[in-house]
Coordinates of C-alpha atoms in Angstrom, one line a residue:
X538 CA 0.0 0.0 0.0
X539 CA 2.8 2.0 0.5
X540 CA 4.4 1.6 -2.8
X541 CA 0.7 2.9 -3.7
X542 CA 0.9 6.5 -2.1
X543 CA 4.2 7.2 -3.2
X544 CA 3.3 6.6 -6.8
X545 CA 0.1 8.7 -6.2
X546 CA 2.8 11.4 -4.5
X547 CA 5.0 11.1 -7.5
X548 CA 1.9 11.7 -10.0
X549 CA 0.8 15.0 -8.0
X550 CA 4.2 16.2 -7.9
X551 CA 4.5 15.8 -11.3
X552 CA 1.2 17.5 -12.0
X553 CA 2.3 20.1 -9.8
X554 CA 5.7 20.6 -11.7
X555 CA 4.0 21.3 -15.0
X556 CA 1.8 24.0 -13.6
X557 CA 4.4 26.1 -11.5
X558 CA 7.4 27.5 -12.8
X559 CA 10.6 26.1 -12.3
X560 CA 12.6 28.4 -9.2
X561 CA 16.4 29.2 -10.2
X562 CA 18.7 28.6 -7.0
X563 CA 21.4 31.0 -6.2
X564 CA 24.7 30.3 -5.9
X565 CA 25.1 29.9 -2.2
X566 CA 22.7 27.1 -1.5
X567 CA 20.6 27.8 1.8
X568 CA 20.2 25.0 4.2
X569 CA 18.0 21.9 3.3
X570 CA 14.8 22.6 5.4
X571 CA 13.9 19.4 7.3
X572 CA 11.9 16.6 5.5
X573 CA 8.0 16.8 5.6
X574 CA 5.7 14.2 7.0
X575 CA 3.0 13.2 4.7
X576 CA 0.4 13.9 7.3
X577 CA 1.8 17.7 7.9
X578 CA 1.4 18.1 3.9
X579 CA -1.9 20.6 3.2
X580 CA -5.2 18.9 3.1
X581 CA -6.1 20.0 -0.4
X582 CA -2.5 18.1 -1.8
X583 CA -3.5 15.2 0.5
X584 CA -6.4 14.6 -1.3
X585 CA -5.1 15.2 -4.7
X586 CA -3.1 12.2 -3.6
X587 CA -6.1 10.0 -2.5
X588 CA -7.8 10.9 -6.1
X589 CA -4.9 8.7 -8.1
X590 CA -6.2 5.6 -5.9
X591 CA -8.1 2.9 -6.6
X592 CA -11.0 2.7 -3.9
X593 CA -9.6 0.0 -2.0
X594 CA -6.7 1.8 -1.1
X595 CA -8.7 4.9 0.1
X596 CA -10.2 2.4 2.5
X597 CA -6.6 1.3 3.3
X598 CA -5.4 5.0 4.0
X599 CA -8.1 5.4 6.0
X600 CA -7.1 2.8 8.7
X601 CA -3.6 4.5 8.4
X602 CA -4.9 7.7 11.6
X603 CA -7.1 9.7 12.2
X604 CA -5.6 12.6 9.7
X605 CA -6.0 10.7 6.6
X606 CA -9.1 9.4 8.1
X607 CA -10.8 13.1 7.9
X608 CA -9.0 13.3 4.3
X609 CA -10.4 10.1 2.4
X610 CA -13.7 11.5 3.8
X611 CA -12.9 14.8 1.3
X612 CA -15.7 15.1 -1.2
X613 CA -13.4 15.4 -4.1
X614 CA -12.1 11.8 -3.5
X615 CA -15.6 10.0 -3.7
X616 CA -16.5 12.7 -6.6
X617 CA -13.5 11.5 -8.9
X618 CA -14.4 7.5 -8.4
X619 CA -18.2 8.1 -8.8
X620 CA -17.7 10.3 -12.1
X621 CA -16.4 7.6 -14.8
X622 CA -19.9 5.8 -13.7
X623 CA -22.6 8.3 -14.6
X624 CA -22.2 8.5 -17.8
X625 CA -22.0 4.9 -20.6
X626 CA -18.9 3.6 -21.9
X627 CA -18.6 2.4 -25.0
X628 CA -18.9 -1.3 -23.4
X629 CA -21.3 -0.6 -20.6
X630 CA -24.2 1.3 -19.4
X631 CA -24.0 4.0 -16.7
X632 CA -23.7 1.9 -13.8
X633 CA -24.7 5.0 -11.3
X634 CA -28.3 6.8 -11.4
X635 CA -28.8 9.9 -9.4
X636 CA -32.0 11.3 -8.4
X637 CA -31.0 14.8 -7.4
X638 CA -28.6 17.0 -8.9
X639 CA -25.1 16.0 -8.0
X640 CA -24.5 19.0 -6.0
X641 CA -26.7 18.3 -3.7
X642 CA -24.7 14.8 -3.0
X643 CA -22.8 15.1 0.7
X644 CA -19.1 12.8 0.3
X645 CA -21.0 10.8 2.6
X646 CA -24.0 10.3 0.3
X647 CA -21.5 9.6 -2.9
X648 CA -18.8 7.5 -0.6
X649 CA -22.0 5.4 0.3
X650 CA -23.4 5.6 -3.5
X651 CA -20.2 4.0 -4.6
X652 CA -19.6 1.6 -2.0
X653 CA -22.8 -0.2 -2.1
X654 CA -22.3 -1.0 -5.6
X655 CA -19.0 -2.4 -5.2
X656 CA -19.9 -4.3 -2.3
X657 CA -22.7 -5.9 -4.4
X658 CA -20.9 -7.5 -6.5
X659 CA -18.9 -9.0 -3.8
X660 CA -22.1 -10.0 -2.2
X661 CA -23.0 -11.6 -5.4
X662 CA -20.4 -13.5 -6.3
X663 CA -19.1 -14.7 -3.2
X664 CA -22.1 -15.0 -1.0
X665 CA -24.9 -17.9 -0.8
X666 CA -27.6 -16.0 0.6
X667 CA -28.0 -12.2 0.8
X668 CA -26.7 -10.1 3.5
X669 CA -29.6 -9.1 4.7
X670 CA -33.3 -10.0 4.0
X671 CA -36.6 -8.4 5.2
X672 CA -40.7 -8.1 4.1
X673 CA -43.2 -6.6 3.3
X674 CA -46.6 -6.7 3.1
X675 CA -49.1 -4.7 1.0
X676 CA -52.7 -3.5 1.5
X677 CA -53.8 -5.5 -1.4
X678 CA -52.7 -8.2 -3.4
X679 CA -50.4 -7.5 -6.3
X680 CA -51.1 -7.9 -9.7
X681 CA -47.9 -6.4 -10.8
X682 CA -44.6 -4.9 -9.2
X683 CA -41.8 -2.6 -11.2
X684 CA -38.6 -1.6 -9.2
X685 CA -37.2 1.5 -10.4
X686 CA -33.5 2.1 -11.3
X687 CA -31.6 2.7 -8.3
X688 CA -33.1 0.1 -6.2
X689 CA -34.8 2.8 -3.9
X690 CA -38.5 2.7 -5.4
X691 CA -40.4 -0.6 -5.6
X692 CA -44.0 0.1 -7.2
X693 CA -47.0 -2.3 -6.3
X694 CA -50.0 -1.9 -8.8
X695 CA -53.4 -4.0 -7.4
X696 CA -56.6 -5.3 -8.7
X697 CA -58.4 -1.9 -7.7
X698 CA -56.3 0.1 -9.6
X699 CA -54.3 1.7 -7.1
X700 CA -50.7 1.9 -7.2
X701 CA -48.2 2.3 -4.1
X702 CA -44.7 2.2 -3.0
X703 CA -42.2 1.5 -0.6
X704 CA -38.9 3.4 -0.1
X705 CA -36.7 0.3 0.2
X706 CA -33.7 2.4 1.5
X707 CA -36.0 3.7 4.7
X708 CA -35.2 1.7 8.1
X709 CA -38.9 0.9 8.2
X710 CA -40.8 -0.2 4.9
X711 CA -44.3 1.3 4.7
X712 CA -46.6 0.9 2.0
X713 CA -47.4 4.6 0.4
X714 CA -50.0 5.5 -1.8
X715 CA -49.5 7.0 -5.0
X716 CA -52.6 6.3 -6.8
X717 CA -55.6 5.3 -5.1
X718 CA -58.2 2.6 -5.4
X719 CA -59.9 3.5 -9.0
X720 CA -62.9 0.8 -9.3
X721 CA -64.5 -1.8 -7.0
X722 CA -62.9 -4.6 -6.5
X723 CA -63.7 -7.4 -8.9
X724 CA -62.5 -11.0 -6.9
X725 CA -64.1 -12.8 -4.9
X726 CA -63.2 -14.7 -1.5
X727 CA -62.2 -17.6 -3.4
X728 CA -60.5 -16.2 -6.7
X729 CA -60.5 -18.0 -10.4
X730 CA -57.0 -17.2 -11.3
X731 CA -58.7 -16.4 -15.2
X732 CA -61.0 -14.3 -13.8
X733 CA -58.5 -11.9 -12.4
X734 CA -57.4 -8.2 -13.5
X735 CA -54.4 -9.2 -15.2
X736 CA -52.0 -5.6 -14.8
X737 CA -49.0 -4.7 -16.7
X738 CA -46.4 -2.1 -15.8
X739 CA -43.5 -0.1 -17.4
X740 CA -41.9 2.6 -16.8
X741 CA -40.0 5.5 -19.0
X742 CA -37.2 7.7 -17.1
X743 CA -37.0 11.2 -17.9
X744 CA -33.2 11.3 -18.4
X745 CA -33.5 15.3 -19.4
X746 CA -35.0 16.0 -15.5
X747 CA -32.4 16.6 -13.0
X748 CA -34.5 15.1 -10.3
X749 CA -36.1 11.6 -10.2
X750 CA -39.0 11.6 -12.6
X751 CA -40.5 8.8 -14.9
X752 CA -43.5 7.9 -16.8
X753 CA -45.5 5.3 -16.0
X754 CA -47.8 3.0 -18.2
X755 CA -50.1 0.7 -16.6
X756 CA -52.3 -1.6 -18.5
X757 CA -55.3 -3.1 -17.0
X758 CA -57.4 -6.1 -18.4
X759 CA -60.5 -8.3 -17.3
X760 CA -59.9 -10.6 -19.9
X761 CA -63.6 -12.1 -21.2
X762 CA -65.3 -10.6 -18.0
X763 CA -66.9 -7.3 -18.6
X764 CA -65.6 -4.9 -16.4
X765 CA -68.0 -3.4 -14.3
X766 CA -65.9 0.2 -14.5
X767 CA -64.5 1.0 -18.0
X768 CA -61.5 1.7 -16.0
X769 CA -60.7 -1.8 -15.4
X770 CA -60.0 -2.9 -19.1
X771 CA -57.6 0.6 -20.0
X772 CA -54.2 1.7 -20.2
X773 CA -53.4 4.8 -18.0
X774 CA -50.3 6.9 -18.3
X775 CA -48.8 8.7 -15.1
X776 CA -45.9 11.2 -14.5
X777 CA -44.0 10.5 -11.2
X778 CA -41.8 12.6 -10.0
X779 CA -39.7 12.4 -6.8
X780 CA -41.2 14.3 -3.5
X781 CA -38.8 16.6 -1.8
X782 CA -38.7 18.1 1.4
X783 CA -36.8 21.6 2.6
X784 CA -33.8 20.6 2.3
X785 CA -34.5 18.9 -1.4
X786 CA -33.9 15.4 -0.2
X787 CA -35.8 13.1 -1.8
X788 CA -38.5 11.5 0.5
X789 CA -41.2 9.9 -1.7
X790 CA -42.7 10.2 -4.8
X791 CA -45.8 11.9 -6.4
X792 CA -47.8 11.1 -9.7
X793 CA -49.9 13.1 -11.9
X794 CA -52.2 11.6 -14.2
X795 CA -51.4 12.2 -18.1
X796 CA -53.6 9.9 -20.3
X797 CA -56.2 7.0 -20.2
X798 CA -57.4 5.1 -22.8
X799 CA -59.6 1.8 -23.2
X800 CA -59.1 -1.7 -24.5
X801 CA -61.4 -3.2 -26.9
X802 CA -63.7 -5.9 -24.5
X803 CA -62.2 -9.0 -27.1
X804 CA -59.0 -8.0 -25.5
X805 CA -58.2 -10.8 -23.2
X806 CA -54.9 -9.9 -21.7
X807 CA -52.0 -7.2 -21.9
X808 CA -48.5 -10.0 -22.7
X809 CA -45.9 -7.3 -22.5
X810 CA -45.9 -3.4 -23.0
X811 CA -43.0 -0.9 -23.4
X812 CA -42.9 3.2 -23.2
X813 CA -40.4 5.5 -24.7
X814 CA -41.5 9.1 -25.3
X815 CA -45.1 9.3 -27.1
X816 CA -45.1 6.0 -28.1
X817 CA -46.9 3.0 -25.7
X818 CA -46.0 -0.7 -27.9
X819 CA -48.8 -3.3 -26.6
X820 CA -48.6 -7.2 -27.0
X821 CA -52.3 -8.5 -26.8
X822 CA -54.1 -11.7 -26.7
X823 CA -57.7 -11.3 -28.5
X824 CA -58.8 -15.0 -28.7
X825 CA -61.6 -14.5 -31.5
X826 CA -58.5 -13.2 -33.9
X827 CA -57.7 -16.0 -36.4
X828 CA -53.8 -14.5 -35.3
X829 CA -54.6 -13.9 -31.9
X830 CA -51.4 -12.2 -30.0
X831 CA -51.4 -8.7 -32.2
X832 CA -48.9 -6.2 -31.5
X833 CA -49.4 -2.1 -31.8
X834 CA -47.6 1.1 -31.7
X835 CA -49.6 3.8 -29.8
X836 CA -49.6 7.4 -29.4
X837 CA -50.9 7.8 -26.1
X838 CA -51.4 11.4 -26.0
X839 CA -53.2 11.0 -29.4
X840 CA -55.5 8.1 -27.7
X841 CA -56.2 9.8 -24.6
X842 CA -59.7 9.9 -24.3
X843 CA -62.9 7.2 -23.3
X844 CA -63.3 5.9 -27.3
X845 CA -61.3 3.1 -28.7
X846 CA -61.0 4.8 -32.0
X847 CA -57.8 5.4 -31.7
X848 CA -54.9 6.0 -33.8
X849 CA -52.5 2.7 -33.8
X850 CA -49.9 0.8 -36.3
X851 CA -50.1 -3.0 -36.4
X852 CA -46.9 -4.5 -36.4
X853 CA -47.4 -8.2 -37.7
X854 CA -44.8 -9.5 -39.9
X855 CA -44.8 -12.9 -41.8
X856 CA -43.1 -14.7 -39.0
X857 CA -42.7 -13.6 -35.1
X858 CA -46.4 -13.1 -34.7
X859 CA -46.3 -13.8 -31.2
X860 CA -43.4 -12.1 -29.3
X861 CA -42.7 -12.6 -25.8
X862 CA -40.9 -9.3 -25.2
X863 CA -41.2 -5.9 -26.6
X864 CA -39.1 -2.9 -27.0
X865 CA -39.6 0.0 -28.3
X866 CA -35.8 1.8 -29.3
X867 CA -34.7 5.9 -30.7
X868 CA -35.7 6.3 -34.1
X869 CA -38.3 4.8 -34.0
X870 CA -37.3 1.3 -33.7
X871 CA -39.1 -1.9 -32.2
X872 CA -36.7 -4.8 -30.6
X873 CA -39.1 -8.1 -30.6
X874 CA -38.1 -11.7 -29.0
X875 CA -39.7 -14.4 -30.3
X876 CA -39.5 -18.2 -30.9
X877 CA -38.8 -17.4 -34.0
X878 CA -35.8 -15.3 -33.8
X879 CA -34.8 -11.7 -32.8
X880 CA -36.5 -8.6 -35.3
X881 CA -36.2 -5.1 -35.4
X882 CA -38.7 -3.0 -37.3
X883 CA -39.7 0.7 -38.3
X884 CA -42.6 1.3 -36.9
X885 CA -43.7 4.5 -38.7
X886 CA -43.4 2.6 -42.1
X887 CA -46.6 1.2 -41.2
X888 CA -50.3 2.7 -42.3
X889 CA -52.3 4.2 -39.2
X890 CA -55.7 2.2 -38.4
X891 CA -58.1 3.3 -35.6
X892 CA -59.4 -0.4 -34.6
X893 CA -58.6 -3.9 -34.3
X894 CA -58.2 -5.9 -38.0
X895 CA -60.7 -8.2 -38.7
X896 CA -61.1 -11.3 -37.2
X897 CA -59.2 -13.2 -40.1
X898 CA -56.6 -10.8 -40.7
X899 CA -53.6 -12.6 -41.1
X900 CA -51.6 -10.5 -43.4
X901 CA -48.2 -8.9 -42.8
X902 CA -48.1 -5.7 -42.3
X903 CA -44.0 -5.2 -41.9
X904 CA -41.1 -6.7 -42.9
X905 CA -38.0 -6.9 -40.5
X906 CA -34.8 -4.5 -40.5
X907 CA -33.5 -7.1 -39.5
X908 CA -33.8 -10.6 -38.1
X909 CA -31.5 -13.2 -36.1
X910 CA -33.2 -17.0 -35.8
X911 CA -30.4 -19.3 -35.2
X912 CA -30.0 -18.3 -31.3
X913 CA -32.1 -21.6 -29.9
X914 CA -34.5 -19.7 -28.2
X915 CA -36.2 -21.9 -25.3
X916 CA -39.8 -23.1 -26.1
X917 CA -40.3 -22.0 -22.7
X918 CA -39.2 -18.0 -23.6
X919 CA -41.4 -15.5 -21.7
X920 CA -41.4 -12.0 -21.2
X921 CA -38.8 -12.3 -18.7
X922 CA -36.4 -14.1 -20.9
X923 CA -35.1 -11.2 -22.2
X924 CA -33.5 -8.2 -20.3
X925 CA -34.4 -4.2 -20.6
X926 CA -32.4 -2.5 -23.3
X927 CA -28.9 -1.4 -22.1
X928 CA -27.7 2.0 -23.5
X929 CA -24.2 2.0 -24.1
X930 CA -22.4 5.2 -25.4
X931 CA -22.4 3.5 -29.0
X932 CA -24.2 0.8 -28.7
X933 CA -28.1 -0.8 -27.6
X934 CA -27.8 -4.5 -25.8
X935 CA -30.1 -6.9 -24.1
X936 CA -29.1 -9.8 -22.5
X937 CA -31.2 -13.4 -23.6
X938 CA -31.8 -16.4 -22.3
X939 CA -31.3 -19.3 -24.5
X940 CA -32.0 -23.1 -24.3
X941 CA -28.5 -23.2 -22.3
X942 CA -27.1 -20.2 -22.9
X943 CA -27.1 -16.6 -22.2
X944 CA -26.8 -14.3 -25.6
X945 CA -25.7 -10.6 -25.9
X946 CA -27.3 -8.9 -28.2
X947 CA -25.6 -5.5 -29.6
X948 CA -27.0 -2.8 -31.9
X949 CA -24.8 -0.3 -33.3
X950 CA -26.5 3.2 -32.4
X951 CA -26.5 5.3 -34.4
X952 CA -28.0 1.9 -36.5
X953 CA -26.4 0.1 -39.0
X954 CA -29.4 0.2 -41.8
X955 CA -26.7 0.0 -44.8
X956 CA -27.3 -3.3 -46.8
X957 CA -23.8 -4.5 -45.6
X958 CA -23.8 -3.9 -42.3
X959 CA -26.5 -5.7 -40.1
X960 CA -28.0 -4.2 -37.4
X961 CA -27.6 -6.0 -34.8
X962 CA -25.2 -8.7 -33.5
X963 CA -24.9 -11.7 -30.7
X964 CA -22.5 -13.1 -28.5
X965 CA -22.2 -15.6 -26.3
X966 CA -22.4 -14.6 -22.2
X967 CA -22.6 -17.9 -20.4
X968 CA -22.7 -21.7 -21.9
X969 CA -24.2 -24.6 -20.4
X970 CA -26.4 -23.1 -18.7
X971 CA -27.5 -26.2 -16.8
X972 CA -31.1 -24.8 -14.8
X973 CA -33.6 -27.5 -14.9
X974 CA -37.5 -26.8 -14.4
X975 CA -37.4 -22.5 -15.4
X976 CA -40.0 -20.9 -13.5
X977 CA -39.3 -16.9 -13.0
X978 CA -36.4 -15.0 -13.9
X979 CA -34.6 -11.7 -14.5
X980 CA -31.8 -11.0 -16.4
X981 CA -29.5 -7.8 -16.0
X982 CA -26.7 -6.8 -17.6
X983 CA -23.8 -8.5 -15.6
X984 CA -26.1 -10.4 -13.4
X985 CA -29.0 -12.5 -13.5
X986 CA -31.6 -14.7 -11.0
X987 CA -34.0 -17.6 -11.9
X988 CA -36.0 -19.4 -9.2
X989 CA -35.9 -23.1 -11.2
X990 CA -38.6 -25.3 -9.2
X991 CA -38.0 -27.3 -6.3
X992 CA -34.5 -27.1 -7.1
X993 CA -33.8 -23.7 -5.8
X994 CA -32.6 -20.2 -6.7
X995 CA -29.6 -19.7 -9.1
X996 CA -27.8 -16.4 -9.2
X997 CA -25.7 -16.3 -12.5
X998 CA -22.5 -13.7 -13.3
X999 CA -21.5 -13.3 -17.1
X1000 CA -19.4 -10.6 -18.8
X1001 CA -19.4 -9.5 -21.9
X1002 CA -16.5 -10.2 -24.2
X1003 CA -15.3 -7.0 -24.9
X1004 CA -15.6 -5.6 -21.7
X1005 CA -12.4 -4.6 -20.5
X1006 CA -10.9 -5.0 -17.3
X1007 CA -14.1 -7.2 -16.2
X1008 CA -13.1 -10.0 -13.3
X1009 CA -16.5 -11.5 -13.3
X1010 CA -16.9 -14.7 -13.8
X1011 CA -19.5 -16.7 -15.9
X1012 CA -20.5 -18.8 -13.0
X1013 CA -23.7 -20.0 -12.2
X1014 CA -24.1 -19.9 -7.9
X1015 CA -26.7 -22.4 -6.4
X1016 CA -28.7 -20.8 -3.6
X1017 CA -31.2 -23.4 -1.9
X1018 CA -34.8 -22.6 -1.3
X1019 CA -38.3 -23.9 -0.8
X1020 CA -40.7 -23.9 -4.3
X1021 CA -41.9 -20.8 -5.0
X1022 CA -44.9 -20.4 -7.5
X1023 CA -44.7 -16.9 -8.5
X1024 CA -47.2 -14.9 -10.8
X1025 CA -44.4 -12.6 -12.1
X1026 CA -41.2 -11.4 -11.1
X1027 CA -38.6 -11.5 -9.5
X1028 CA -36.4 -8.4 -10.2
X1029 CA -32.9 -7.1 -9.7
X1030 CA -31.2 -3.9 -9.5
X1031 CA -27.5 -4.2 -10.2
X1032 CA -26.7 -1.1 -8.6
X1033 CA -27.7 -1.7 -5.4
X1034 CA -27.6 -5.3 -5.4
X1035 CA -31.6 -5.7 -4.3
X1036 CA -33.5 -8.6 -5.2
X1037 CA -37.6 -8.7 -4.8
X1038 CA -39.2 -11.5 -4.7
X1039 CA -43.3 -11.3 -4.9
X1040 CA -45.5 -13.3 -2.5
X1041 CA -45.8 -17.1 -3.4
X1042 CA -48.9 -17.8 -5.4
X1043 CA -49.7 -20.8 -3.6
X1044 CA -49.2 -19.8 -0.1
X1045 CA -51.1 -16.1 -1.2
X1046 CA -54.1 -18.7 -2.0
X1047 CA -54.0 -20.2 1.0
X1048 CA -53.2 -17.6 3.9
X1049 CA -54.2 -14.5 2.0
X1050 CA -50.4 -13.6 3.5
X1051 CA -49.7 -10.9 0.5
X1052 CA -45.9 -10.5 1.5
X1053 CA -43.0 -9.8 -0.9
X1054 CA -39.6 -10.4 0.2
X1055 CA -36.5 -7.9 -0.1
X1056 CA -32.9 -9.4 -0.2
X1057 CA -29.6 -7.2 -0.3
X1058 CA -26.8 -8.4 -1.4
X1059 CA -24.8 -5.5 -0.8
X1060 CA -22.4 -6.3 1.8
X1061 CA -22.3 -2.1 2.8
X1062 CA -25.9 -1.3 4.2
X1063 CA -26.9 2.3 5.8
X1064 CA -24.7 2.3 9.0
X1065 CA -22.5 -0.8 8.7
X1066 CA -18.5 -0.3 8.2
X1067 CA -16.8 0.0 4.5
X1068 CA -15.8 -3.2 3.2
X1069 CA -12.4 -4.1 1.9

């Protein structure tokens, strides 16, 4: 650690050199004044020092005494390791997300920032079970659960229509309300699992705002049940924002309604949904349609209103008529994963319509940018089967699970749309990928979790190839556990290292016990010492 400093003293002192001129001595040298201690050396040069080193030796330093204690506590250290992580690389998405202006960030708040992500990948790799776990329980029963970027924010939308949230950074997890109950509610004591309000979520972060602020779609469908509120087979549109008190800490969040719009009653269920700017993409299941899983592009400050004549685009291409997962990309691109392969399209290349086709319309309407089948997708892909976009500084990327293996996908951004040049490519993240009995899983960008039956819970690492300097291992780690029988979920935030985990299905039938567990695996938790 030694030979550390000095190198970080030399590299200062370098600096140093090139910005103050060079003193000529006199003839008569005057005597050499006596040699200074690095602890007498000014505060502000001290921590010019600490900047050249590598966070684990600012921990290092700072078992060293007290006076280099108070300096790797200097703002400007924990500024200069945060910094390279709130912006993309050209290999990696930003890995930190604020949600105030970094000015307003103490060197306690970024020394803690930083330190819980690096201590979650510890956690992860090296760790069985998380280092902490705790629950909650909610005021109804869930129909659908988004965690928000961070890992602060998990959202809980029910069968009534209200949404709430917990702040799972608080010492105590409360449930809070953000939208209230909308329309009766429609189960009974004993609920059909068909009958239920199936509810989608997804949300699109305002990266423009300087504070915490998102959009929020939520889909709501009764399937072949008519609703007895139209509001209960809709899509809704919210703006939340992040609540601030005095001092302009965040302390929960607020929403403000933006748009509503309703489903056709032949809509069965909502599959998968994605929002990005004006445009809400909807996967749904109509079971009179010949083709019955049809796909639309939506304007949904066009279709606000209480009429279904809305203005849509159909996206249904020769092959891929059923994806699992949708994204909607810039430039108005879709990403779809199917059985049939990976497609991209251009979505405004397609005619506006204001209804539903015809019962037996099975005609494309859209041919592919581009299209990847040879990847093995598993007959048992679901929405979770594919990640969230990742947005590098060049580059879009998912992650995909295949029969045994994990793919990368990467799309050059700006796009490739020459006809040498395809858009999009794979590569290989993890082989083997030995996970009997799939059930529920999430899948990051470094990190991944499936809950696989009886057998347990697997927590997977994988780098990319052309990530430099990655140590992570493509290992899959074996965590025990009971059966779970989850209706969706679970979900992971990298940067914090937080798992959720809904309530089980099967014990929510019987004990009408609507609890959702919260693991950390972030060895650093509010109050505990730095790790090494």
């Amino acid at each position: 650690m030694l030979t550390v400093v000095k190198s970080a003293v030399f590299a200062v002192l370098n600096h140093a050199r090139r910005r103050w001129p060079v003193c000529v001595e006199p003839d008569a040298k005057a005597p050499s004044p006596p040699p200074v201690g690095l602890c007498e050396l000014p505060v502000e040069l001290l921590a010019m020092i600490l900047e050249q080193l590598d966070w684990r030796d600012v921990l290092r330093v700072r078992m060293v005494c007290k006076a280099l204690q108070g300096v790797t506590k200097t703002r400007s250290v924990w500024l200069n390791l945060c910094r390279p992580h709130f912006s993309p690389t050209a290999t990696a998405p930003q890995a930190l997300h604020l949600e105030r202006p970094i000015k307003l960030y103490t060197s306690r708040d970024l020394e803690f920032l930083f330190l819980r992500w690096k201590s979650a990948d510890v956690g992860w790799g090296t760790c069985d079970k998380p280092a902490r776990k705790r629950e909650i329980e909610t005021i109804n029963t869930p129909q659908s659960m988004c965690l928000v970027e961070g890992g602060r924010w998990l959202l809980v939308a029910s069968a009534t229509g209200s949404i709430t949230y917990f702040d799972l950074d608080a010492s105590e997890l409360i449930e809070n309300i953000l939208v209230p109950d909308q329309f009766d509610p429609l189960l009974s004591d004993d609920p059909d699992p068909d009958s239920e309000i199936k509810v989608v979520m997804s949300i699109d972060r305002d990266t423009d705002s300087t504070f915490l602020a998102f959009n929020l779609a939520v889909s709501f469908c009764l399937g072949d049940t008519p609703p007895p509120d139209p509001k209960a087979q809709g899509v809704q549109v919210w703006r939340v924002a992040l609540a601030l008190d005095d001092q302009q800490q965040g302390i929960g969040l607020t929403a403000e309604h933006l748009a509503s719009f309703p489903l056709e009653p032949s809509v069965d269920v909502v599959f998968c949904q994605s929002l990005r700017g004006p445009h809400l993409s909807l996967t749904l299941l109509a079971m009179e349609h010949q083709d019955s899983q049809l796909t639309f592009i939506i304007d949904w400050k066009q279709a606000d209103g209480d009429q279904t004549n809305y203005s849509r685009r159909l996206v249904h291409p020769p092959f891929g008529k059923i994806p699992k997962a949708i994204h909607l990309l810039p430039d108005n691109k879709l990403f779809t994963v199917a059985h049939q392969g990976l497609m991209i399209f251009d979505y405004l290349s397609i005619p506006e319509t204001t209804s539903l086709p015809p019962v037996d319309f099975t005609d494309p309407t859209i041919i592919p940018l581009w299209r990847e089948s040879c990847l093995g997708i598993d007959s048992g892909l679901k929405s979770s089967s594919s990640s969230k976009p990742f947005f590098c500084s060049h580059s879009i990327r998912f992650s995909i699970r295949g029969r045994d293996t994990v793919h990368g996908v990467i799309i050059d951004y700006p796009y490739n749309e020459g006809p040498c040049e395809p858009l999009g490519q794979f590569v290989t993240l993890m082989e083997k990928l030995n996970v009997k009995m799939k059930v529920h899983e999430y899948y990051g960008f470094n990190k991944a979790i499936i809950f696989s039956g009886p057998v347990g819970t697997y927590l997977f690492n994988y780098p990319w190839p052309d990530e430099p300097d990655n140590h992570l291992s493509s290992v899959s780690l074996h965590t025990e556990g009971a059966f779970r029988d989850l209706n969706f979920g679970p979900f992971l935030d990298e940067q914090s290292g937080r798992v959720v985990v809904p309530v089980d299905a099967m014990s929510r039938a019987k004990h009408r016990h609507d609890r959702t567990e919260i693991w950390d695996f972030a060895l650093l938790l509010e109050g505990s010492p730095a790790p090494l």
